[in-house]
Amino acid sequence: MPALVPTTGGSLLTVKVQPRAAADAIAGVAPDWVRIRLRAPPVDGKANAALSAFLAQSLGLPARTVTILSGATGRLKRVRIAGLAPDAVRRILALGAPAP
């Protein structure tokens, strides 16, 4: 499945999370997922909360528009981003990704 697909009123993004990283950052964009490094540990939902906050801030959206739909206990997650089309998400995330 592609990393980014349209949905009613927004986009679905597949994210591969690397918790306990040195800094919060977009680490890379692959065809099937976007790798995001987070400082938060994968304990008591801290990494999930950090992911939602990081994506909302990176995309310039309110935190309530970013929802983790699946993968809450794993590293591979499906995230719904309300109010932003896939093309806009792709452009914004590409700005924060490291050069290939």
Short mmCIF file of C-alpha atoms in Angstrom, two decimals:
data_model
loop_
_atom_site.label_atom_id
_atom_site.label_comp_id
_atom_site.label_asym_id
_atom_site.label_seq_id
_atom_site.Cartn_x
_atom_site.Cartn_y
_atom_site.Cartn_z
CA MET A 1 0.00 0.00 0.00
CA PRO A 2 1.34 3.48 -0.80
CA ALA A 3 2.61 5.65 2.04
CA LEU A 4 -0.02 8.29 1.33
CA VAL A 5 -3.57 7.76 0.06
CA PRO A 6 -6.61 10.04 -0.17
CA THR A 7 -9.58 9.55 2.11
CA THR A 8 -12.81 11.43 2.61
CA GLY A 9 -11.83 14.84 3.94
CA GLY A 10 -8.11 14.19 4.20
CA SER A 11 -5.30 11.67 3.83
CA LEU A 12 -4.08 8.38 5.25
CA LEU A 13 -0.35 8.21 5.95
CA THR A 14 1.67 5.10 6.76
CA VAL A 15 4.45 5.90 9.22
CA LYS A 16 7.35 3.82 10.53
CA VAL A 17 8.33 5.23 13.92
CA GLN A 18 11.76 5.06 15.52
CA PRO A 19 11.32 5.94 19.21
CA ARG A 20 14.09 7.08 21.56
CA ALA A 21 15.90 8.96 18.79
CA ALA A 22 18.23 11.90 19.36
CA ALA A 23 15.72 14.35 17.88
CA ASP A 24 12.22 14.49 16.41
CA ALA A 25 12.62 14.44 12.62
CA ILE A 26 11.44 13.02 9.33
CA ALA A 27 14.17 10.49 8.59
CA GLY A 28 13.12 9.42 5.12
CA VAL A 29 10.32 8.87 2.66
CA ALA A 30 9.87 5.44 1.04
CA PRO A 31 7.13 4.32 -1.37
CA ASP A 32 5.31 2.41 1.39
CA TRP A 33 5.94 4.56 4.48
CA VAL A 34 7.49 7.68 5.95
CA ARG A 35 10.14 7.10 8.64
CA ILE A 36 9.84 9.46 11.60
CA ARG A 37 12.29 9.58 14.50
CA LEU A 38 10.92 10.61 17.88
CA ARG A 39 12.67 11.35 21.16
CA ALA A 40 9.77 9.90 23.15
CA PRO A 41 10.00 6.32 24.44
CA PRO A 42 7.43 3.72 23.34
CA VAL A 43 5.92 3.60 26.84
CA ASP A 44 2.38 4.46 27.96
CA GLY A 45 1.47 6.01 24.60
CA LYS A 46 4.20 8.66 24.80
CA ALA A 47 5.55 7.91 21.32
CA ASN A 48 2.02 7.98 19.86
CA ALA A 49 1.31 11.35 21.45
CA ALA A 50 4.66 12.66 20.24
CA LEU A 51 3.94 11.39 16.71
CA SER A 52 0.55 13.12 16.59
CA ALA A 53 2.02 16.37 17.92
CA PHE A 54 5.02 16.22 15.56
CA LEU A 55 2.89 15.59 12.47
CA ALA A 56 0.38 18.29 13.40
CA GLN A 57 3.16 20.83 13.96
CA SER A 58 5.03 19.81 10.78
CA LEU A 59 1.86 20.09 8.70
CA GLY A 60 0.68 23.31 10.37
CA LEU A 61 -2.54 21.73 11.58
CA PRO A 62 -4.31 21.54 14.95
CA ALA A 63 -3.42 18.40 16.93
CA ARG A 64 -7.02 17.16 16.78
CA THR A 65 -6.74 16.66 12.99
CA VAL A 66 -4.11 13.89 13.35
CA THR A 67 -5.44 10.51 14.50
CA ILE A 68 -3.64 7.17 14.77
CA LEU A 69 -6.02 4.62 13.23
CA SER A 70 -3.92 1.48 13.57
CA GLY A 71 -0.59 0.33 14.90
CA ALA A 72 -0.84 1.99 18.31
CA THR A 73 1.39 -0.69 19.85
CA GLY A 74 3.76 -1.21 16.90
CA ARG A 75 6.24 0.84 14.93
CA LEU A 76 4.23 0.77 11.70
CA LYS A 77 1.19 3.02 12.02
CA ARG A 78 -1.68 4.30 9.85
CA VAL A 79 -2.44 7.94 10.58
CA ARG A 80 -5.45 9.94 9.39
CA ILE A 81 -4.79 13.59 8.61
CA ALA A 82 -8.06 15.49 8.35
CA GLY A 83 -8.40 18.53 6.14
CA LEU A 84 -5.27 18.10 4.03
CA ALA A 85 -5.08 16.42 0.61
CA PRO A 86 -2.32 13.87 -0.10
CA ASP A 87 -0.50 16.22 -2.50
CA ALA A 88 -0.23 18.90 0.18
CA VAL A 89 0.95 16.38 2.79
CA ARG A 90 3.54 15.00 0.34
CA ARG A 91 4.94 18.47 -0.43
CA ILE A 92 5.20 19.47 3.23
CA LEU A 93 6.79 16.18 4.34
CA ALA A 94 9.28 16.29 1.46
CA LEU A 95 10.56 19.64 2.78
CA GLY A 96 11.43 18.03 6.11
CA ALA A 97 12.93 14.82 4.71
CA PRO A 98 16.67 14.43 4.24
CA ALA A 99 18.05 14.50 0.71
CA PRO A 100 18.43 11.04 -0.89
#
